[in-house]
Coordinates of C-alpha atoms and ligand atoms in Angstrom, one line a residue:
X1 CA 60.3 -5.7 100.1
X2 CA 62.5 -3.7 97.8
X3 CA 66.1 -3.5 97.8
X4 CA 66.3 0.2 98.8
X5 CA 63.6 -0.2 102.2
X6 CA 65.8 -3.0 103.4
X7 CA 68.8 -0.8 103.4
X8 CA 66.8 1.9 105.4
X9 CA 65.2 -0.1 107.6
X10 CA 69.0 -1.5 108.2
X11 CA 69.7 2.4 108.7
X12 CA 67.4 2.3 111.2
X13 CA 69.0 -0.4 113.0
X14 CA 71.8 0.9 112.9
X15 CA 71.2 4.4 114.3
X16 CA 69.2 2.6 117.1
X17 CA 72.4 0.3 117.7
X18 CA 74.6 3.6 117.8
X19 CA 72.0 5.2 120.4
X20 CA 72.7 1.9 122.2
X21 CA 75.4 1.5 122.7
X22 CA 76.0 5.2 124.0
X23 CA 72.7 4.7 126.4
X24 CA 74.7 1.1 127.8
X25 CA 78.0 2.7 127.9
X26 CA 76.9 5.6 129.8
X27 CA 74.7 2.9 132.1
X28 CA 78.2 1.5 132.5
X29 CA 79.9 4.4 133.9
X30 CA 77.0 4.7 136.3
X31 CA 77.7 1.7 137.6
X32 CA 81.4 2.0 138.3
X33 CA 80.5 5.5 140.1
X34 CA 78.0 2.6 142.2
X35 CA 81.1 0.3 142.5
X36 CA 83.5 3.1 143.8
X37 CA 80.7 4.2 146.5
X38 CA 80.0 0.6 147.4
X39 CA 83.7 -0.5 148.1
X40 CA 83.9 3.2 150.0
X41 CA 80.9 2.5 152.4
X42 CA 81.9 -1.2 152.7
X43 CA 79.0 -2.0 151.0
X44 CA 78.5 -6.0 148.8
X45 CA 78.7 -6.0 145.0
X46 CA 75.8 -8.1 144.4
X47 CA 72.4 -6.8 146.0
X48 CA 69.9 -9.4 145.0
X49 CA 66.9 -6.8 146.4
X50 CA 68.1 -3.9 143.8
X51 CA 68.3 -6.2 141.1
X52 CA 64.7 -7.2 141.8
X53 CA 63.8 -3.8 141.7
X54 CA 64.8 -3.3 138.5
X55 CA 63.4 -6.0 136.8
X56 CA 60.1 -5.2 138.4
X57 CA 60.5 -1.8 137.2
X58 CA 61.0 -2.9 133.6
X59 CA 58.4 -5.3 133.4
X60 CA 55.8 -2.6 134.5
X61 CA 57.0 0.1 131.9
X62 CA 57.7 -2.3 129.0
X63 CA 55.4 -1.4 126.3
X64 CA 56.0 -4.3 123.9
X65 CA 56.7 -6.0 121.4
X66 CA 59.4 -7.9 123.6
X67 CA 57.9 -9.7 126.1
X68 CA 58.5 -9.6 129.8
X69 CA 60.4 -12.4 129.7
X70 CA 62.5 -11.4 126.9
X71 CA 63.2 -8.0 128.8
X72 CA 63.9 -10.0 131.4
X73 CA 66.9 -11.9 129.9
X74 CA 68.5 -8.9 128.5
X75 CA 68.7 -6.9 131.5
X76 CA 69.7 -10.1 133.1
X77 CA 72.9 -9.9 130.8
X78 CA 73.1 -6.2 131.5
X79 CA 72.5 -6.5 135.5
X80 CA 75.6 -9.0 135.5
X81 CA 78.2 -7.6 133.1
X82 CA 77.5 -4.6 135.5
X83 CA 78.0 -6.6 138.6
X84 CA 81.3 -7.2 137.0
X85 CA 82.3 -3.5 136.5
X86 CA 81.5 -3.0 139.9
X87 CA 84.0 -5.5 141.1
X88 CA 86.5 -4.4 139.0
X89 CA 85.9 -0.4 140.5
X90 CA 87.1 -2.4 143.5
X91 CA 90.8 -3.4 141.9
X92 CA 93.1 -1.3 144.4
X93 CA 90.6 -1.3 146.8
X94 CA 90.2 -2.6 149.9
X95 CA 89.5 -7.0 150.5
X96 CA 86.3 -7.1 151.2
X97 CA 84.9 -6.8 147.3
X98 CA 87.7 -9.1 146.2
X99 CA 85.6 -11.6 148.1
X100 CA 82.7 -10.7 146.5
X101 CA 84.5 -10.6 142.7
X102 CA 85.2 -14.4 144.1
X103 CA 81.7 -15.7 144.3
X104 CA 80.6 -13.4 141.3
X105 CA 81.7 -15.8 138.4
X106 CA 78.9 -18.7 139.4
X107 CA 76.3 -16.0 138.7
X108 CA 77.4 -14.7 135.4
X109 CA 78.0 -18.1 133.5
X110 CA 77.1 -18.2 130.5
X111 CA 77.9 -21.0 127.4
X112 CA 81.0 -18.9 126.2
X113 CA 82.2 -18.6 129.7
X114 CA 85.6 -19.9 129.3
X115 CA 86.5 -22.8 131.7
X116 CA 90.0 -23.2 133.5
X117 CA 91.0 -25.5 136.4
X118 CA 93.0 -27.2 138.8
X119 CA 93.8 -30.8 138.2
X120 CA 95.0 -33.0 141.1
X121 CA 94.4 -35.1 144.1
X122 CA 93.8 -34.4 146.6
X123 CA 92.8 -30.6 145.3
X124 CA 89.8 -29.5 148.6
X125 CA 92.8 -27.6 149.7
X126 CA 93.8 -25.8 146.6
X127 CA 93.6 -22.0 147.0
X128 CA 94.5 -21.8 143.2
X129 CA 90.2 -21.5 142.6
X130 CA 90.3 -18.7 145.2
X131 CA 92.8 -16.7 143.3
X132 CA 92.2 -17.4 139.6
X133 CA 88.4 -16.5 139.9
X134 CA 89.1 -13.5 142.4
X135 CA 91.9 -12.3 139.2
X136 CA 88.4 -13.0 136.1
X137 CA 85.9 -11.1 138.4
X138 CA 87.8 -7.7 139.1
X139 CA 89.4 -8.0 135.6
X140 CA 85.8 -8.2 134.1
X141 CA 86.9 -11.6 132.2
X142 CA 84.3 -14.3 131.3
X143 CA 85.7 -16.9 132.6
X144 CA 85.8 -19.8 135.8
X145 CA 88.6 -22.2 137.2
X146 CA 87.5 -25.1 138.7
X147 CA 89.0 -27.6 141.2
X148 CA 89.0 -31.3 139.5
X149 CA 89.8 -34.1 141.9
X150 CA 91.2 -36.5 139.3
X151 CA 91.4 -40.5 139.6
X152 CA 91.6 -41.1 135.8
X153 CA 94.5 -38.7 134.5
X154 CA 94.7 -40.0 131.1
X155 CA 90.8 -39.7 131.4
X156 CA 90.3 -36.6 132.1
X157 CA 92.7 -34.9 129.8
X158 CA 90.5 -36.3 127.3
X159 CA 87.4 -34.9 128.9
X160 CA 88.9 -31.6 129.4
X161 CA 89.4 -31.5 125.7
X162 CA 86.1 -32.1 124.8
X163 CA 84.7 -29.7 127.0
X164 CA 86.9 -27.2 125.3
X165 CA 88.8 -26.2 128.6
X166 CA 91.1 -23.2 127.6
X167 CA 93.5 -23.8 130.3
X168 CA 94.7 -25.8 133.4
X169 CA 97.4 -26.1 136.4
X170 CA 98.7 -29.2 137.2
X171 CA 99.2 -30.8 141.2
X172 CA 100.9 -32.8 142.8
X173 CA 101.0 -36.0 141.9
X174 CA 100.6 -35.4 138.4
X175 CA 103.3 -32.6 137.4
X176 CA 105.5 -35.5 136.4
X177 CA 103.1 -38.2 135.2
X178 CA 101.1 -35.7 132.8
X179 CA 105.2 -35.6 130.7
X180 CA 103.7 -38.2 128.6
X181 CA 100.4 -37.9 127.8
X182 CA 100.2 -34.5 126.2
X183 CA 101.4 -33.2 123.2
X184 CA 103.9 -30.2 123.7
X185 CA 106.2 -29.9 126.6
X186 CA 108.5 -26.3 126.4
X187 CA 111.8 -26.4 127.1
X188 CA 111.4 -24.9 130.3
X189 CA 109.0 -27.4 131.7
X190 CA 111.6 -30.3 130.0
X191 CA 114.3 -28.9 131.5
X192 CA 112.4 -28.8 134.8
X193 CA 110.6 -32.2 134.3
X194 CA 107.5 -31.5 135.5
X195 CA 104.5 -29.3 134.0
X196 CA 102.4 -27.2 136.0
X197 CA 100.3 -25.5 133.7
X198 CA 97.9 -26.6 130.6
X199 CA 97.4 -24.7 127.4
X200 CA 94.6 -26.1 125.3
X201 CA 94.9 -25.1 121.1
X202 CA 93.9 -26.2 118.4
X203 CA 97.0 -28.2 118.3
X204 CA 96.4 -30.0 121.6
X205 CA 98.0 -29.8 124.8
X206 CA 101.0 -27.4 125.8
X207 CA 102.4 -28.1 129.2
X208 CA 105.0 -25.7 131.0
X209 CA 106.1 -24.9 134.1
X210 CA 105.3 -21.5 136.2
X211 CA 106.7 -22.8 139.5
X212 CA 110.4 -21.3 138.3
X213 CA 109.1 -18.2 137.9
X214 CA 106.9 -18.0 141.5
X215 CA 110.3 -19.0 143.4
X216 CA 112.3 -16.3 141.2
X217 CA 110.5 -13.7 142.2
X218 CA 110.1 -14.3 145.9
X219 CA 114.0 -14.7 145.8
X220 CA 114.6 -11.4 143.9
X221 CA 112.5 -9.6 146.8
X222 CA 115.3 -11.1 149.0
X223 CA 118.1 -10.1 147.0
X224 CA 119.3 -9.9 143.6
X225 CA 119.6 -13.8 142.2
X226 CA 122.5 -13.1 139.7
X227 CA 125.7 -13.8 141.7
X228 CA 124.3 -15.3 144.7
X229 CA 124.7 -18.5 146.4
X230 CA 121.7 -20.1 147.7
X231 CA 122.0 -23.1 149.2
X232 CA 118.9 -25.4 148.2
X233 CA 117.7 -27.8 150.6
X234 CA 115.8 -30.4 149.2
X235 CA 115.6 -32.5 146.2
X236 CA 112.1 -33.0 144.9
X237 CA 109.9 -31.7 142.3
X238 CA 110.0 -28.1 143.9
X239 CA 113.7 -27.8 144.4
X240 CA 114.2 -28.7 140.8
X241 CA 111.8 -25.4 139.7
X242 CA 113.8 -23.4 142.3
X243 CA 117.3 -24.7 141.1
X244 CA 116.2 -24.6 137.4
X245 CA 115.5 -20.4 137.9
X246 CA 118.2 -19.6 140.0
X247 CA 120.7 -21.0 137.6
X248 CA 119.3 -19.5 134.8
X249 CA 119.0 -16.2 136.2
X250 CA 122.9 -16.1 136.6
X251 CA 122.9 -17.5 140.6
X252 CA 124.9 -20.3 142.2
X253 CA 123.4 -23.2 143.7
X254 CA 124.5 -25.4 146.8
X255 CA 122.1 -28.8 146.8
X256 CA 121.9 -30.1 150.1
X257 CA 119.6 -33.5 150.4
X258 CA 119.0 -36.2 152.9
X259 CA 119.7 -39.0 150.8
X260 CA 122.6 -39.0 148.4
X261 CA 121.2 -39.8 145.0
X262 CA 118.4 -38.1 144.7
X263 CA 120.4 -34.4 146.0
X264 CA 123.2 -35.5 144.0
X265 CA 121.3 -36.5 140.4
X266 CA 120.0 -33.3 141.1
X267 CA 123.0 -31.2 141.3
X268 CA 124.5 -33.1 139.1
X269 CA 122.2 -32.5 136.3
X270 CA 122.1 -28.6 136.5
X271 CA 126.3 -28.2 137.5
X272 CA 126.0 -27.6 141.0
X273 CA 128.0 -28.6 144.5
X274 CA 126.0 -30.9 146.9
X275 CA 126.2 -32.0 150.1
X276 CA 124.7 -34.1 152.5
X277 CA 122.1 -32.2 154.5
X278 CA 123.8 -33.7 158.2
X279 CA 126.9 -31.4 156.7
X280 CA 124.8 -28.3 156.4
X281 CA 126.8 -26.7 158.9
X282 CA 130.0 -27.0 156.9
X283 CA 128.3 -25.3 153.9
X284 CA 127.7 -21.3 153.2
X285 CA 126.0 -19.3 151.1
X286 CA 123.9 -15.5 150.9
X287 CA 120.5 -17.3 151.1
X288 CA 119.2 -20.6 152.7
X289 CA 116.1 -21.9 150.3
X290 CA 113.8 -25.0 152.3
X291 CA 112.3 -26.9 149.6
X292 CA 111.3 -29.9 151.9
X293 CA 108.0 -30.2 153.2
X294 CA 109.3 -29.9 156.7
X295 CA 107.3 -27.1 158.9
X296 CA 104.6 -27.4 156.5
X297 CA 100.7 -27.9 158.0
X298 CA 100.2 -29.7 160.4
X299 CA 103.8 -30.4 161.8
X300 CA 104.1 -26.5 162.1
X301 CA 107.1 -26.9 165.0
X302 CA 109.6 -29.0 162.7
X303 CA 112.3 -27.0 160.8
X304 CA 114.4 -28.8 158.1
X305 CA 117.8 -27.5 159.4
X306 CA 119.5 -26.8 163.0
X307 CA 118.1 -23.0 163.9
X308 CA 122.2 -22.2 164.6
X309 CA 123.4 -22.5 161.0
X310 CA 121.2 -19.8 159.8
X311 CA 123.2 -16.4 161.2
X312 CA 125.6 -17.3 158.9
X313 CA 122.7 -16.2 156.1
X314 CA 121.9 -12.8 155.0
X315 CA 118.7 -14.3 153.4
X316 CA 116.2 -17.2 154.1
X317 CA 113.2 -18.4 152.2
X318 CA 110.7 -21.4 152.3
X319 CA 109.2 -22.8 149.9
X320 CA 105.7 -23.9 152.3
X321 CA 102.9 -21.1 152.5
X322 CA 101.0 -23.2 154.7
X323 CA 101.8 -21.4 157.5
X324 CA 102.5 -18.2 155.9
X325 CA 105.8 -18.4 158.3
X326 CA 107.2 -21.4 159.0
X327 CA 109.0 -22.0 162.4
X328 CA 112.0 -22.0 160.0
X329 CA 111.4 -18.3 159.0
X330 CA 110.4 -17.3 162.5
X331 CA 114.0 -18.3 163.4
X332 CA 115.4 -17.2 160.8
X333 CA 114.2 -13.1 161.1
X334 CA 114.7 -13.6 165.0
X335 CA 118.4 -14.7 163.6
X336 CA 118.6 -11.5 161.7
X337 CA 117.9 -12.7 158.1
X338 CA 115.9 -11.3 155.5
X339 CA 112.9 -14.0 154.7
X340 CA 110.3 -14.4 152.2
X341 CA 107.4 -17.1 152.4
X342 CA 106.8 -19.5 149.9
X343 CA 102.9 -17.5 149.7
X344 CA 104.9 -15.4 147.1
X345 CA 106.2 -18.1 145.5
X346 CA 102.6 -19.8 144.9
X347 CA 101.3 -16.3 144.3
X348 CA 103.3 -15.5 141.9
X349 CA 103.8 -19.5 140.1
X350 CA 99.7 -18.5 139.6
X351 CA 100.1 -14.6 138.1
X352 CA 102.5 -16.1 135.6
X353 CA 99.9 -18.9 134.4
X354 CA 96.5 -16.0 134.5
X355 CA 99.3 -14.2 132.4
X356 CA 99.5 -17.1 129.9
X357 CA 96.1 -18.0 129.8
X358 CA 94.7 -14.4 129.3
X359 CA 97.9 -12.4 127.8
X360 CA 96.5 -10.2 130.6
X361 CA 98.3 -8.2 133.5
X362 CA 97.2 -10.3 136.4
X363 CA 95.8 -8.1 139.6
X364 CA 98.8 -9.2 141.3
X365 CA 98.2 -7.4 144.8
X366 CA 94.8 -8.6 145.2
X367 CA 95.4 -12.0 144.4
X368 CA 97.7 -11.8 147.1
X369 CA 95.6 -10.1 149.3
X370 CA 92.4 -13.2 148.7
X371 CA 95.0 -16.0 149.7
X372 CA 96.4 -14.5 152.5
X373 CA 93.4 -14.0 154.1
X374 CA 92.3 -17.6 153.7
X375 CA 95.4 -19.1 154.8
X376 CA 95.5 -16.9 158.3
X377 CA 91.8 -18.7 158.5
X378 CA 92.5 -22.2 157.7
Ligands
LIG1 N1 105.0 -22.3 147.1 C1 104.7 -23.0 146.1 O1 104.2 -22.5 145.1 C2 105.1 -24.5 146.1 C3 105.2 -25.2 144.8 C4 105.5 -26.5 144.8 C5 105.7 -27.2 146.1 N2 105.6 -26.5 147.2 C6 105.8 -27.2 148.5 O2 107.1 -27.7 148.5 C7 107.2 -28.8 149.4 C8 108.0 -30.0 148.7 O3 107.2 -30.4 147.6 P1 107.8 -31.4 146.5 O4 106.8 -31.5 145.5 O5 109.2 -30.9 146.1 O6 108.0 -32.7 147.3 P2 108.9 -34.0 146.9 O7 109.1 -34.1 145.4 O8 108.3 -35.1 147.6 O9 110.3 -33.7 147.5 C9 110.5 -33.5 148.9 C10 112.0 -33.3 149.2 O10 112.1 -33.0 150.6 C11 112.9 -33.9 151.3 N3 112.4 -34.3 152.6 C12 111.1 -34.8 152.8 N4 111.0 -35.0 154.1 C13 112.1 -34.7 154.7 C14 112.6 -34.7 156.1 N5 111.8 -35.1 157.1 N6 113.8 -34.3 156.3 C15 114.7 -33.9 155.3 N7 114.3 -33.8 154.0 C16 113.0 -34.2 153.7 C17 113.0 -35.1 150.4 O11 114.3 -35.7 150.6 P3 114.7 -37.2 150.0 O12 115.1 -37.0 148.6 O13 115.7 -37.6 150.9 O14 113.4 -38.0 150.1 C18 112.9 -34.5 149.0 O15 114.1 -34.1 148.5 C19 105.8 -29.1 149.8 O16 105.6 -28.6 151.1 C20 104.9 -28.4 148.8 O17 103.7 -27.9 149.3 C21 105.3 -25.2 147.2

């Protein structure tokens, strides 16, 4: 063949690639019009019968020279990336397709589907799959998040590599025993000591911290954190992410434990006052922070501090989102305070590592939306 019919023939090509890709963009916008009706009517995403339809309708028109089953896998690709757009027509809308964006992923995977997941154990509980794979399906991504129950931590950092895992959050009890076993830590997850999410590169493994950032932001929804005092109780790994971002976002911190070293190390370490929690009374502050698992699932009626020290607070939030509200916040509102649930702080710990894994704008409102639900059920 000569030099010059290769060229046209590539013409061809790429006319018919141009003619394409307008006939499969305009295909697209059909479906999100089909999206927008869907979610209006209440309707699912996925309707296995339609998608029959059209497959049967393709193989009886196709004229050759693909083959049926050729057809067949192409439109498969097409049928799913527009199952996709449809969820995504339901972002803003109403729950009932962020469900369906949920269980879209395990239909659409593919081998460049990029894999992201929680490491832990126990991890059955984790809602973090829920709201990862609810934020890929409406944004359209390619892309699942996986719960891994992990024995063998060294182990399966190594397996995670070489199955080219893009990305992972970290669970309790490995946020601090994962410090020495990867290869970057950033300052913030240092200065924290403890890691709660995973970046894989080229140049291994990045660990830092998001849990700072969740507790920030369900504070600031309270009340501005610069030139506050909160007073902290608790002295584990989540009152160290909760006293790392309110000192660094100009507030003052009160560390009240129930043993002495631990509160004090604590307080010591990031220039604060501490007392003993029995002396909680005696202490004051704008906003009251429980970072003890105390009221948490299933011990629902325990509160970490007597109910009669908290008038003296304009604000109160938990750290616990299971319940949503903790006999210490039901107190605390009936007491007149301001409260925010720690289901903002996990939210938003998660929004920060989609934003890190993705660079994208996580669907903030509906991941919110997809764990609340499942927490009022469980
Ligand atoms: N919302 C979120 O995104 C998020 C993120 C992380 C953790 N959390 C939640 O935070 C809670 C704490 O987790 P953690 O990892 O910080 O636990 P941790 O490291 O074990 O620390 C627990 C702290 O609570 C204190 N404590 C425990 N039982 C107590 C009791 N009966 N009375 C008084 N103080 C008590 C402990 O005091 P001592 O020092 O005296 O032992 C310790 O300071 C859990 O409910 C967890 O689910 C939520």
């Amino acid at each position: 063949m000569s030099k010059g019919s290769l060229n046209r023939l590539r013409q061809d090509i790429e006319a018919l690639d141009h003619e394409l890709l307008r006939l499969l963009n305009e295909r697209a916008s059909v479906s999100l019009q089909i999206g927008r009706l869907k979610v209006q009517e209440g309707l699912d995403i996925r309707d296995p019968w339609r998608e029959q339809a059209v497959f049967k309708y393709l193989a009886q028109h196709n004229k050759g020279p693909l083959k049926a089953r050729e057809i067949e896998e192409i439109f498969g690709k097409i049928v799913a990336i527009s199952r996709r757009i449809q969820s995504a027509a339901s972002f803003g809308g109403p729950a009932r397709p962020v469900e369906s964006a949920d269980a879209d992923p395990c239909c659409t995977l593919t081998g460049e589907t990029a894999l992201y997941g929680i490491i832990g154990n126990p991890v059955a509980h984790s809602m973090s799959p829920l709201m990862h794979n609810t934020a890929f399906g409406l944004l359209g991504l390619d892309a699942i998040y996986l719960p891994f129950e992990v024995e063998d931590l060294p182990g399966a950092l190594t397996g995670m590599k070489a199955l080219n895992v893009k990305g992972a959050s970290v669970t309790h009890p490995f946020k601090t025993q994962i410090l020495g076993l990867i290869d970057e830590i950033d300052d913030t997850a240092e200065k924290i000591g403890a890691v709660n999410t995973l970046v894989f590169g080229k140049d291994g493994i990045r660990g830092t911290n998001t849990d700072w950032v969740g507790a920030v932001r369900c504070l600031e929804v309270l009340l501005p954190v610069e030139g506050h005092t909160f007073v902290v109780v608790g002295a584990g790994g989540a009152a160290r992410a909760v006293v790392f971002g309110i000192t660094s976002k100009g507030g003052n911190v009160m560390v009240v434990n129930r043993s002495e070293e631990k509160g004090r190390s604590l307080a010591d370490e990031f220039d604060c006052a501490f007392a003993l929690l029995p002396e909680i009374g005696a202490v004051g502050g704008d906003c009251l922070v429980n970072t003890t698992p105390v009221g948490m699932y299933p011990k629902t009626d325990a509160m970490p501090v007597p109910k009669g020290v908290l008038s003296s607070y304009k604000a109160v939030a938990d750290v616990i989102y299971n319940p949503v509200e903790t006999m210490l916040l039901k107190e605390a509102k009936a007491a007149g305070c301001k409260v925010a649930s720690g289901f903002h702080m996990f939210v938003h710990q998660g929004v920060e590592q989609f934003s890190t894994w993705t660079g994208r704008k996580a669907p903030v409102r509906e991941m919110e939306a997809v764990v609340y639900e499942r927490l009022l059920r469980t």
